[in-house]
Amino acid sequence: GIEYDQDNWNFWSVPAFESGQPIGLRSGRYLQLKILLHSEDFDAYMRLDSLWIETSPVLATRVDGEVARLDDPTPLRGVAEVEIGKLTDFVVEYAADFEGGGAGFDAIRIRTGGTPMFKGLEMGAQAVEPTAVVEQAGELVVQLPRRVNPGNNEPIRVAFAAEVYDFAWTFDSEVIDSGTESLPQPVLGADVGEGIGTNTLRVLAASSQAEKIRDVRLSSGVVTPNGDGVKRPAEYLLYAVRATGRGGGTDQYLRARRSPGRDARGALLLPGLYLLGLEIESEAAALTRLLLVGVAY
């Protein structure tokens, strides 16, 4: 039979739906692409005319990183465990290797999912002030005050706060040379040093939290797509309802959504009851529910 070549290939990455979306692949000599073309027009078809893959020289032979909770740098199970939706302080350590060459870098980008809060930067075990910090939805960019290169290869430590909404989340990172047009270089999850004991850029939702999620509900069961405000507004909140334990039942807010109340062609839906198919996916598990939603005018 055919066996998976786990020594030379990683598993499929999560789907990418937008241009510029990071795919989190480790280094390697070959790429295997799976492209799905989808048309919402029954009478139209699509085809792939060309594919462009851009390459550039590496900034370092290798850059490793590992993440942990700031209050628990060496977790007992070897991986950081967090509570879903709770603002948590993290620390990431980076170490570069220039044995095979590389021009170096002067910035680090971290994919945080939600909007992060920068906490601090250390270079060479000393606290320093970054040249610039960009905190925006989905990522944190830290501009280093000193360039990391073969002549100045200092270890880097970045502290930040972020919320995790997946049962398994990877803080994909990449180093950047802001002074050139070189492509960013992905950081690989690995053992950086004794300061952090995870050897990975991945964090997990604490099992005690993940197992408590039992159901999902909407804050409003009725939407008004025409926006006249007579009934309930078209905006609703999504909650994960946890099972009742010794501390009582609690509701965990997951995400805000807007229901436009329109079909695939953009026309307003007729008044009535509809089933809303909801699927919450993560790298470790998937939660699927059908929710009853009313449309009124």
PDB file of C-alpha atoms in Angstrom:
ATOM      1  CA  GLY A   1       0.000   0.000   0.000  1.00  0.00           C
ATOM      2  CA  ILE A   2       0.833   3.698  -0.130  1.00  0.00           C
ATOM      3  CA  GLU A   3       2.134   5.203   3.091  1.00  0.00           C
ATOM      4  CA  TYR A   4       2.369   8.869   4.043  1.00  0.00           C
ATOM      5  CA  ASP A   5       5.903  10.279   3.687  1.00  0.00           C
ATOM      6  CA  GLN A   6       6.036  12.090   7.012  1.00  0.00           C
ATOM      7  CA  ASP A   7       9.810  12.509   6.891  1.00  0.00           C
ATOM      8  CA  ASN A   8       9.741  14.774   3.831  1.00  0.00           C
ATOM      9  CA  TRP A   9       6.186  16.177   3.707  1.00  0.00           C
ATOM     10  CA  ASN A  10       4.040  17.993   6.231  1.00  0.00           C
ATOM     11  CA  PHE A  11       0.255  17.562   6.403  1.00  0.00           C
ATOM     12  CA  TRP A  12      -2.053  19.757   4.297  1.00  0.00           C
ATOM     13  CA  SER A  13      -2.269  23.314   5.541  1.00  0.00           C
ATOM     14  CA  VAL A  14      -5.592  24.921   6.449  1.00  0.00           C
ATOM     15  CA  PRO A  15      -7.463  26.327   3.406  1.00  0.00           C
ATOM     16  CA  ALA A  16      -6.515  29.796   2.188  1.00  0.00           C
ATOM     17  CA  PHE A  17      -9.312  32.001   0.826  1.00  0.00           C
ATOM     18  CA  GLU A  18      -7.571  35.376   0.432  1.00  0.00           C
ATOM     19  CA  SER A  19      -4.506  36.684  -1.339  1.00  0.00           C
ATOM     20  CA  GLY A  20      -1.560  37.104   1.012  1.00  0.00           C
ATOM     21  CA  GLN A  21      -2.976  34.763   3.663  1.00  0.00           C
ATOM     22  CA  PRO A  22      -0.134  32.875   5.418  1.00  0.00           C
ATOM     23  CA  ILE A  23      -0.295  29.093   5.042  1.00  0.00           C
ATOM     24  CA  GLY A  24       2.212  28.127   7.733  1.00  0.00           C
ATOM     25  CA  LEU A  25       4.349  25.628   5.795  1.00  0.00           C
ATOM     26  CA  ARG A  26       7.713  24.563   7.091  1.00  0.00           C
ATOM     27  CA  SER A  27      10.771  24.761   4.858  1.00  0.00           C
ATOM     28  CA  GLY A  28      11.196  22.209   2.093  1.00  0.00           C
ATOM     29  CA  ARG A  29      12.225  21.757  -1.535  1.00  0.00           C
ATOM     30  CA  TYR A  30       8.831  20.902  -3.023  1.00  0.00           C
ATOM     31  CA  LEU A  31       5.288  22.272  -2.965  1.00  0.00           C
ATOM     32  CA  GLN A  32       2.078  20.358  -3.587  1.00  0.00           C
ATOM     33  CA  LEU A  33      -0.963  22.542  -4.289  1.00  0.00           C
ATOM     34  CA  LYS A  34      -4.652  21.680  -4.209  1.00  0.00           C
ATOM     35  CA  ILE A  35      -6.735  24.339  -5.952  1.00  0.00           C
ATOM     36  CA  LEU A  36     -10.552  24.380  -5.853  1.00  0.00           C
ATOM     37  CA  LEU A  37     -12.432  26.739  -8.178  1.00  0.00           C
ATOM     38  CA  HIS A  38     -15.970  27.693  -7.194  1.00  0.00           C
ATOM     39  CA  SER A  39     -18.544  29.648  -9.182  1.00  0.00           C
ATOM     40  CA  GLU A  40     -21.803  30.946  -7.739  1.00  0.00           C
ATOM     41  CA  ASP A  41     -23.226  31.393 -11.252  1.00  0.00           C
ATOM     42  CA  PHE A  42     -24.785  28.192 -12.611  1.00  0.00           C
ATOM     43  CA  ASP A  43     -24.135  29.267 -16.219  1.00  0.00           C
ATOM     44  CA  ALA A  44     -20.483  30.230 -15.687  1.00  0.00           C
ATOM     45  CA  TYR A  45     -17.379  28.123 -15.308  1.00  0.00           C
ATOM     46  CA  MET A  46     -13.856  28.854 -14.126  1.00  0.00           C
ATOM     47  CA  ARG A  47     -10.392  27.742 -15.112  1.00  0.00           C
ATOM     48  CA  LEU A  48      -6.853  28.324 -13.903  1.00  0.00           C
ATOM     49  CA  ASP A  49      -4.780  30.053 -16.573  1.00  0.00           C
ATOM     50  CA  SER A  50      -1.492  30.466 -14.712  1.00  0.00           C
ATOM     51  CA  LEU A  51       0.217  30.062 -11.355  1.00  0.00           C
ATOM     52  CA  TRP A  52       2.944  32.377 -10.082  1.00  0.00           C
ATOM     53  CA  ILE A  53       5.301  31.314  -7.269  1.00  0.00           C
ATOM     54  CA  GLU A  54       7.706  33.986  -6.066  1.00  0.00           C
ATOM     55  CA  THR A  55      10.976  33.200  -4.303  1.00  0.00           C
ATOM     56  CA  SER A  56      13.721  35.290  -2.724  1.00  0.00           C
ATOM     57  CA  PRO A  57      17.005  34.657  -0.839  1.00  0.00           C
ATOM     58  CA  VAL A  58      16.645  33.477   2.753  1.00  0.00           C
ATOM     59  CA  LEU A  59      17.174  36.018   5.516  1.00  0.00           C
ATOM     60  CA  ALA A  60      18.759  33.365   7.734  1.00  0.00           C
ATOM     61  CA  THR A  61      19.634  29.709   7.433  1.00  0.00           C
ATOM     62  CA  ARG A  62      16.891  29.004   9.952  1.00  0.00           C
ATOM     63  CA  VAL A  63      14.834  30.893  12.525  1.00  0.00           C
ATOM     64  CA  ASP A  64      13.274  28.922  15.396  1.00  0.00           C
ATOM     65  CA  GLY A  65      10.616  29.989  17.872  1.00  0.00           C
ATOM     66  CA  GLU A  66       8.563  28.675  20.772  1.00  0.00           C
ATOM     67  CA  VAL A  67       5.642  30.161  22.679  1.00  0.00           C
ATOM     68  CA  ALA A  68       4.274  29.810  26.200  1.00  0.00           C
ATOM     69  CA  ARG A  69       2.029  31.620  28.622  1.00  0.00           C
ATOM     70  CA  LEU A  70       3.927  34.408  30.342  1.00  0.00           C
ATOM     71  CA  ASP A  71       2.933  33.024  33.768  1.00  0.00           C
ATOM     72  CA  ASP A  72       3.799  29.412  32.851  1.00  0.00           C
ATOM     73  CA  PRO A  73       6.883  29.294  30.582  1.00  0.00           C
ATOM     74  CA  THR A  74       7.533  25.583  31.168  1.00  0.00           C
ATOM     75  CA  PRO A  75       4.113  23.876  31.267  1.00  0.00           C
ATOM     76  CA  LEU A  76       3.939  20.372  32.692  1.00  0.00           C
ATOM     77  CA  ARG A  77       2.409  18.886  29.520  1.00  0.00           C
ATOM     78  CA  GLY A  78       4.889  20.628  27.238  1.00  0.00           C
ATOM     79  CA  VAL A  79       2.338  22.895  25.537  1.00  0.00           C
ATOM     80  CA  ALA A  80       0.670  26.145  26.555  1.00  0.00           C
ATOM     81  CA  GLU A  81      -2.985  25.683  27.580  1.00  0.00           C
ATOM     82  CA  VAL A  82      -5.339  28.656  27.559  1.00  0.00           C
ATOM     83  CA  GLU A  83      -8.999  29.451  28.088  1.00  0.00           C
ATOM     84  CA  ILE A  84     -10.962  30.133  24.935  1.00  0.00           C
ATOM     85  CA  GLY A  85     -11.795  33.821  24.482  1.00  0.00           C
ATOM     86  CA  LYS A  86      -9.831  35.001  27.526  1.00  0.00           C
ATOM     87  CA  LEU A  87      -7.160  37.671  27.098  1.00  0.00           C
ATOM     88  CA  THR A  88      -3.917  35.863  27.929  1.00  0.00           C
ATOM     89  CA  ASP A  89      -0.325  37.050  28.208  1.00  0.00           C
ATOM     90  CA  PHE A  90       2.114  35.125  25.988  1.00  0.00           C
ATOM     91  CA  VAL A  91       5.859  35.152  25.444  1.00  0.00           C
ATOM     92  CA  VAL A  92       7.677  33.990  22.296  1.00  0.00           C
ATOM     93  CA  GLU A  93      11.417  33.408  22.065  1.00  0.00           C
ATOM     94  CA  TYR A  94      13.268  33.422  18.732  1.00  0.00           C
ATOM     95  CA  ALA A  95      16.750  32.250  17.736  1.00  0.00           C
ATOM     96  CA  ALA A  96      18.331  32.594  14.287  1.00  0.00           C
ATOM     97  CA  ASP A  97      21.004  30.445  12.637  1.00  0.00           C
ATOM     98  CA  PHE A  98      23.259  31.988   9.969  1.00  0.00           C
ATOM     99  CA  GLU A  99      25.566  29.015   9.408  1.00  0.00           C
ATOM    100  CA  GLY A 100      24.501  28.760   5.760  1.00  0.00           C
ATOM    101  CA  GLY A 101      24.327  32.500   5.180  1.00  0.00           C
ATOM    102  CA  GLY A 102      21.565  35.103   5.163  1.00  0.00           C
ATOM    103  CA  ALA A 103      21.393  38.896   5.127  1.00  0.00           C
ATOM    104  CA  GLY A 104      19.484  39.158   8.412  1.00  0.00           C
ATOM    105  CA  PHE A 105      16.227  40.834   9.461  1.00  0.00           C
ATOM    106  CA  ASP A 106      14.940  43.760  11.482  1.00  0.00           C
ATOM    107  CA  ALA A 107      11.270  42.972  12.206  1.00  0.00           C
ATOM    108  CA  ILE A 108       9.037  40.117  13.354  1.00  0.00           C
ATOM    109  CA  ARG A 109       5.399  39.498  12.449  1.00  0.00           C
ATOM    110  CA  ILE A 110       3.212  37.235  14.635  1.00  0.00           C
ATOM    111  CA  ARG A 111      -0.192  35.948  13.475  1.00  0.00           C
ATOM    112  CA  THR A 112      -2.335  36.360  16.589  1.00  0.00           C
ATOM    113  CA  GLY A 113      -5.871  35.784  15.270  1.00  0.00           C
ATOM    114  CA  GLY A 114      -7.492  38.541  17.297  1.00  0.00           C
ATOM    115  CA  THR A 115      -6.181  42.061  17.916  1.00  0.00           C
ATOM    116  CA  PRO A 116      -3.042  41.760  20.105  1.00  0.00           C
ATOM    117  CA  MET A 117      -1.584  43.993  22.806  1.00  0.00           C
ATOM    118  CA  PHE A 118       2.197  44.444  22.811  1.00  0.00           C
ATOM    119  CA  LYS A 119       3.791  43.927  26.239  1.00  0.00           C
ATOM    120  CA  GLY A 120       7.550  44.087  25.800  1.00  0.00           C
ATOM    121  CA  LEU A 121      10.692  43.228  23.828  1.00  0.00           C
ATOM    122  CA  GLU A 122      14.037  41.772  24.892  1.00  0.00           C
ATOM    123  CA  MET A 123      17.170  41.353  22.793  1.00  0.00           C
ATOM    124  CA  GLY A 124      20.183  39.571  24.229  1.00  0.00           C
ATOM    125  CA  ALA A 125      18.408  39.122  27.601  1.00  0.00           C
ATOM    126  CA  GLN A 126      17.966  42.902  27.969  1.00  0.00           C
ATOM    127  CA  ALA A 127      14.744  44.875  27.722  1.00  0.00           C
ATOM    128  CA  VAL A 128      14.755  47.251  24.741  1.00  0.00           C
ATOM    129  CA  GLU A 129      12.290  49.606  23.119  1.00  0.00           C
ATOM    130  CA  PRO A 130      11.129  48.592  19.624  1.00  0.00           C
ATOM    131  CA  THR A 131      11.499  51.095  16.802  1.00  0.00           C
ATOM    132  CA  ALA A 132       7.819  50.636  15.981  1.00  0.00           C
ATOM    133  CA  VAL A 133       4.912  48.369  16.927  1.00  0.00           C
ATOM    134  CA  VAL A 134       1.858  47.654  14.794  1.00  0.00           C
ATOM    135  CA  GLU A 135      -1.134  46.138  16.576  1.00  0.00           C
ATOM    136  CA  GLN A 136      -3.880  45.274  14.139  1.00  0.00           C
ATOM    137  CA  ALA A 137      -6.587  42.667  13.704  1.00  0.00           C
ATOM    138  CA  GLY A 138      -4.937  39.305  13.228  1.00  0.00           C
ATOM    139  CA  GLU A 139      -1.288  40.198  13.673  1.00  0.00           C
ATOM    140  CA  LEU A 140       1.434  41.941  15.644  1.00  0.00           C
ATOM    141  CA  VAL A 141       4.482  43.482  13.935  1.00  0.00           C
ATOM    142  CA  VAL A 142       7.500  44.476  16.038  1.00  0.00           C
ATOM    143  CA  GLN A 143      10.271  46.576  14.461  1.00  0.00           C
ATOM    144  CA  LEU A 144      13.571  45.717  16.154  1.00  0.00           C
ATOM    145  CA  PRO A 145      15.910  48.530  17.291  1.00  0.00           C
ATOM    146  CA  ARG A 146      18.934  46.497  16.134  1.00  0.00           C
ATOM    147  CA  ARG A 147      19.282  44.344  13.050  1.00  0.00           C
ATOM    148  CA  VAL A 148      19.820  40.605  13.587  1.00  0.00           C
ATOM    149  CA  ASN A 149      22.501  39.266  11.243  1.00  0.00           C
ATOM    150  CA  PRO A 150      25.595  37.020  11.324  1.00  0.00           C
ATOM    151  CA  GLY A 151      27.577  39.737  13.118  1.00  0.00           C
ATOM    152  CA  ASN A 152      24.863  40.496  15.689  1.00  0.00           C
ATOM    153  CA  ASN A 153      22.851  37.351  16.353  1.00  0.00           C
ATOM    154  CA  GLU A 154      20.973  38.154  19.535  1.00  0.00           C
ATOM    155  CA  PRO A 155      18.146  36.005  20.930  1.00  0.00           C
ATOM    156  CA  ILE A 156      14.771  37.773  20.832  1.00  0.00           C
ATOM    157  CA  ARG A 157      11.895  37.627  23.303  1.00  0.00           C
ATOM    158  CA  VAL A 158       8.478  39.191  22.537  1.00  0.00           C
ATOM    159  CA  ALA A 159       5.673  39.456  25.103  1.00  0.00           C
ATOM    160  CA  PHE A 160       2.095  40.215  24.073  1.00  0.00           C
ATOM    161  CA  ALA A 161      -1.509  39.586  25.047  1.00  0.00           C
ATOM    162  CA  ALA A 162      -4.085  37.974  22.761  1.00  0.00           C
ATOM    163  CA  GLU A 163      -7.336  36.026  22.784  1.00  0.00           C
ATOM    164  CA  VAL A 164      -7.478  32.496  21.377  1.00  0.00           C
ATOM    165  CA  TYR A 165     -10.744  31.322  19.792  1.00  0.00           C
ATOM    166  CA  ASP A 166      -9.594  27.955  18.396  1.00  0.00           C
ATOM    167  CA  PHE A 167      -9.133  24.709  20.269  1.00  0.00           C
ATOM    168  CA  ALA A 168      -5.647  24.647  18.718  1.00  0.00           C
ATOM    169  CA  TRP A 169      -3.961  27.816  17.494  1.00  0.00           C
ATOM    170  CA  THR A 170      -0.501  28.333  16.003  1.00  0.00           C
ATOM    171  CA  PHE A 171       1.170  31.719  16.451  1.00  0.00           C
ATOM    172  CA  ASP A 172       2.739  31.581  13.000  1.00  0.00           C
ATOM    173  CA  SER A 173       5.650  34.006  12.876  1.00  0.00           C
ATOM    174  CA  GLU A 174       7.932  35.360  10.186  1.00  0.00           C
ATOM    175  CA  VAL A 175      10.999  37.562  10.126  1.00  0.00           C
ATOM    176  CA  ILE A 176      11.145  40.579   7.812  1.00  0.00           C
ATOM    177  CA  ASP A 177      13.834  42.664   6.182  1.00  0.00           C
ATOM    178  CA  SER A 178      12.031  45.996   5.936  1.00  0.00           C
ATOM    179  CA  GLY A 179      14.806  47.663   3.964  1.00  0.00           C
ATOM    180  CA  THR A 180      14.589  45.345   0.949  1.00  0.00           C
ATOM    181  CA  GLU A 181      11.970  43.637  -1.180  1.00  0.00           C
ATOM    182  CA  SER A 182      12.924  40.196   0.163  1.00  0.00           C
ATOM    183  CA  LEU A 183      10.021  37.968   1.091  1.00  0.00           C
ATOM    184  CA  PRO A 184       9.343  37.308   4.794  1.00  0.00           C
ATOM    185  CA  GLN A 185      10.837  34.065   6.097  1.00  0.00           C
ATOM    186  CA  PRO A 186       8.664  31.723   8.202  1.00  0.00           C
ATOM    187  CA  VAL A 187       9.756  30.842  11.727  1.00  0.00           C
ATOM    188  CA  LEU A 188       9.842  27.141  12.598  1.00  0.00           C
ATOM    189  CA  GLY A 189       8.540  25.824  15.893  1.00  0.00           C
ATOM    190  CA  ALA A 190      11.477  24.264  17.747  1.00  0.00           C
ATOM    191  CA  ASP A 191      13.482  24.280  20.971  1.00  0.00           C
ATOM    192  CA  VAL A 192      15.061  27.706  21.369  1.00  0.00           C
ATOM    193  CA  GLY A 193      16.447  27.530  24.890  1.00  0.00           C
ATOM    194  CA  GLU A 194      15.786  26.713  28.509  1.00  0.00           C
ATOM    195  CA  GLY A 195      13.628  29.783  29.114  1.00  0.00           C
ATOM    196  CA  ILE A 196      10.556  28.198  27.494  1.00  0.00           C
ATOM    197  CA  GLY A 197       9.749  24.488  27.580  1.00  0.00           C
ATOM    198  CA  THR A 198       7.233  23.979  24.744  1.00  0.00           C
ATOM    199  CA  ASN A 199       9.349  23.613  21.564  1.00  0.00           C
ATOM    200  CA  THR A 200       6.371  24.781  19.475  1.00  0.00           C
ATOM    201  CA  LEU A 201       4.445  27.859  18.350  1.00  0.00           C
ATOM    202  CA  ARG A 202       1.118  26.144  19.029  1.00  0.00           C
ATOM    203  CA  VAL A 203      -1.173  26.600  22.014  1.00  0.00           C
ATOM    204  CA  LEU A 204      -4.193  24.526  22.999  1.00  0.00           C
ATOM    205  CA  ALA A 205      -7.470  25.259  24.720  1.00  0.00           C
ATOM    206  CA  ALA A 206      -7.356  23.680  28.157  1.00  0.00           C
ATOM    207  CA  SER A 207      -9.111  20.318  27.984  1.00  0.00           C
ATOM    208  CA  SER A 208     -11.307  21.259  30.925  1.00  0.00           C
ATOM    209  CA  GLN A 209     -12.590  24.197  28.889  1.00  0.00           C
ATOM    210  CA  ALA A 210     -12.939  22.452  25.531  1.00  0.00           C
ATOM    211  CA  GLU A 211     -14.936  19.580  26.997  1.00  0.00           C
ATOM    212  CA  LYS A 212     -17.435  21.972  28.581  1.00  0.00           C
ATOM    213  CA  ILE A 213     -18.688  23.396  25.287  1.00  0.00           C
ATOM    214  CA  ARG A 214     -21.988  21.651  24.698  1.00  0.00           C
ATOM    215  CA  ASP A 215     -24.211  23.907  22.587  1.00  0.00           C
ATOM    216  CA  VAL A 216     -24.379  27.140  20.631  1.00  0.00           C
ATOM    217  CA  ARG A 217     -27.118  29.766  20.649  1.00  0.00           C
ATOM    218  CA  LEU A 218     -27.835  33.183  19.152  1.00  0.00           C
ATOM    219  CA  SER A 219     -28.520  36.302  21.156  1.00  0.00           C
ATOM    220  CA  SER A 220     -31.400  37.064  18.768  1.00  0.00           C
ATOM    221  CA  GLY A 221     -33.564  34.487  17.012  1.00  0.00           C
ATOM    222  CA  VAL A 222     -35.174  37.036  14.669  1.00  0.00           C
ATOM    223  CA  VAL A 223     -33.518  39.227  12.035  1.00  0.00           C
ATOM    224  CA  THR A 224     -34.897  42.051   9.873  1.00  0.00           C
ATOM    225  CA  PRO A 225     -32.886  42.210   6.630  1.00  0.00           C
ATOM    226  CA  ASN A 226     -34.484  45.441   5.423  1.00  0.00           C
ATOM    227  CA  GLY A 227     -33.003  47.325   8.379  1.00  0.00           C
ATOM    228  CA  ASP A 228     -36.166  49.224   9.281  1.00  0.00           C
ATOM    229  CA  GLY A 229     -35.581  48.630  12.982  1.00  0.00           C
ATOM    230  CA  VAL A 230     -39.204  47.582  13.626  1.00  0.00           C
ATOM    231  CA  LYS A 231     -38.254  44.106  14.771  1.00  0.00           C
ATOM    232  CA  ARG A 232     -34.894  43.061  16.165  1.00  0.00           C
ATOM    233  CA  PRO A 233     -31.757  44.334  14.422  1.00  0.00           C
ATOM    234  CA  ALA A 234     -30.002  42.175  11.882  1.00  0.00           C
ATOM    235  CA  GLU A 235     -26.904  41.926  14.033  1.00  0.00           C
ATOM    236  CA  TYR A 236     -26.636  39.114  16.538  1.00  0.00           C
ATOM    237  CA  LEU A 237     -24.047  37.595  18.851  1.00  0.00           C
ATOM    238  CA  LEU A 238     -22.821  34.015  18.889  1.00  0.00           C
ATOM    239  CA  TYR A 239     -22.315  32.254  22.202  1.00  0.00           C
ATOM    240  CA  ALA A 240     -20.985  28.860  23.240  1.00  0.00           C
ATOM    241  CA  VAL A 241     -23.074  27.561  26.129  1.00  0.00           C
ATOM    242  CA  ARG A 242     -21.164  25.481  28.636  1.00  0.00           C
ATOM    243  CA  ALA A 243     -22.607  22.646  30.669  1.00  0.00           C
ATOM    244  CA  THR A 244     -23.525  23.416  34.267  1.00  0.00           C
ATOM    245  CA  GLY A 245     -20.859  22.349  36.745  1.00  0.00           C
ATOM    246  CA  ARG A 246     -20.143  22.941  40.395  1.00  0.00           C
ATOM    247  CA  GLY A 247     -19.632  26.605  39.663  1.00  0.00           C
ATOM    248  CA  GLY A 248     -22.878  26.943  37.718  1.00  0.00           C
ATOM    249  CA  GLY A 249     -23.490  27.431  33.995  1.00  0.00           C
ATOM    250  CA  THR A 250     -21.685  30.196  32.141  1.00  0.00           C
ATOM    251  CA  ASP A 251     -21.861  31.621  28.625  1.00  0.00           C
ATOM    252  CA  GLN A 252     -18.668  32.129  26.640  1.00  0.00           C
ATOM    253  CA  TYR A 253     -18.832  34.780  23.920  1.00  0.00           C
ATOM    254  CA  LEU A 254     -17.231  33.545  20.709  1.00  0.00           C
ATOM    255  CA  ARG A 255     -17.710  35.973  17.807  1.00  0.00           C
ATOM    256  CA  ALA A 256     -19.925  38.762  16.450  1.00  0.00           C
ATOM    257  CA  ARG A 257     -21.650  38.155  13.097  1.00  0.00           C
ATOM    258  CA  ARG A 258     -24.087  39.967  10.795  1.00  0.00           C
ATOM    259  CA  SER A 259     -26.952  38.161   9.075  1.00  0.00           C
ATOM    260  CA  PRO A 260     -27.815  40.028   5.842  1.00  0.00           C
ATOM    261  CA  GLY A 261     -30.943  37.931   5.254  1.00  0.00           C
ATOM    262  CA  ARG A 262     -30.307  37.643   1.532  1.00  0.00           C
ATOM    263  CA  ASP A 263     -30.040  34.677  -0.804  1.00  0.00           C
ATOM    264  CA  ALA A 264     -27.094  33.800  -3.067  1.00  0.00           C
ATOM    265  CA  ARG A 265     -28.310  36.274  -5.724  1.00  0.00           C
ATOM    266  CA  GLY A 266     -28.621  39.155  -3.246  1.00  0.00           C
ATOM    267  CA  ALA A 267     -32.433  39.215  -3.004  1.00  0.00           C
ATOM    268  CA  LEU A 268     -34.101  39.649   0.389  1.00  0.00           C
ATOM    269  CA  LEU A 269     -35.383  36.437   1.925  1.00  0.00           C
ATOM    270  CA  LEU A 270     -39.119  35.982   2.329  1.00  0.00           C
ATOM    271  CA  PRO A 271     -40.487  36.182   5.881  1.00  0.00           C
ATOM    272  CA  GLY A 272     -40.476  32.843   7.661  1.00  0.00           C
ATOM    273  CA  LEU A 273     -38.346  30.406   9.624  1.00  0.00           C
ATOM    274  CA  TYR A 274     -34.943  29.303   8.330  1.00  0.00           C
ATOM    275  CA  LEU A 275     -32.273  26.844   9.445  1.00  0.00           C
ATOM    276  CA  LEU A 276     -28.860  28.431   9.864  1.00  0.00           C
ATOM    277  CA  GLY A 277     -26.059  25.904   9.350  1.00  0.00           C
ATOM    278  CA  LEU A 278     -23.123  26.760  11.619  1.00  0.00           C
ATOM    279  CA  GLU A 279     -19.768  25.018  11.624  1.00  0.00           C
ATOM    280  CA  ILE A 280     -16.963  26.120  13.938  1.00  0.00           C
ATOM    281  CA  GLU A 281     -13.674  24.654  12.759  1.00  0.00           C
ATOM    282  CA  SER A 282     -10.264  24.520  14.388  1.00  0.00           C
ATOM    283  CA  GLU A 283      -7.095  22.556  13.891  1.00  0.00           C
ATOM    284  CA  ALA A 284      -8.201  20.011  16.501  1.00  0.00           C
ATOM    285  CA  ALA A 285     -11.987  19.727  16.334  1.00  0.00           C
ATOM    286  CA  ALA A 286     -15.147  20.906  14.594  1.00  0.00           C
ATOM    287  CA  LEU A 287     -18.535  21.842  16.082  1.00  0.00           C
ATOM    288  CA  THR A 288     -21.567  21.674  13.781  1.00  0.00           C
ATOM    289  CA  ARG A 289     -25.053  22.951  14.682  1.00  0.00           C
ATOM    290  CA  LEU A 290     -28.337  23.872  12.951  1.00  0.00           C
ATOM    291  CA  LEU A 291     -29.962  26.969  14.465  1.00  0.00           C
ATOM    292  CA  LEU A 292     -33.524  28.189  13.895  1.00  0.00           C
ATOM    293  CA  VAL A 293     -33.678  31.821  12.749  1.00  0.00           C
ATOM    294  CA  GLY A 294     -36.764  33.865  11.964  1.00  0.00           C
ATOM    295  CA  VAL A 295     -36.908  36.495   9.209  1.00  0.00           C
ATOM    296  CA  ALA A 296     -39.465  39.296   9.670  1.00  0.00           C
ATOM    297  CA  TYR A 297     -40.164  42.756   8.252  1.00  0.00           C
TER     298      TYR A 297
END
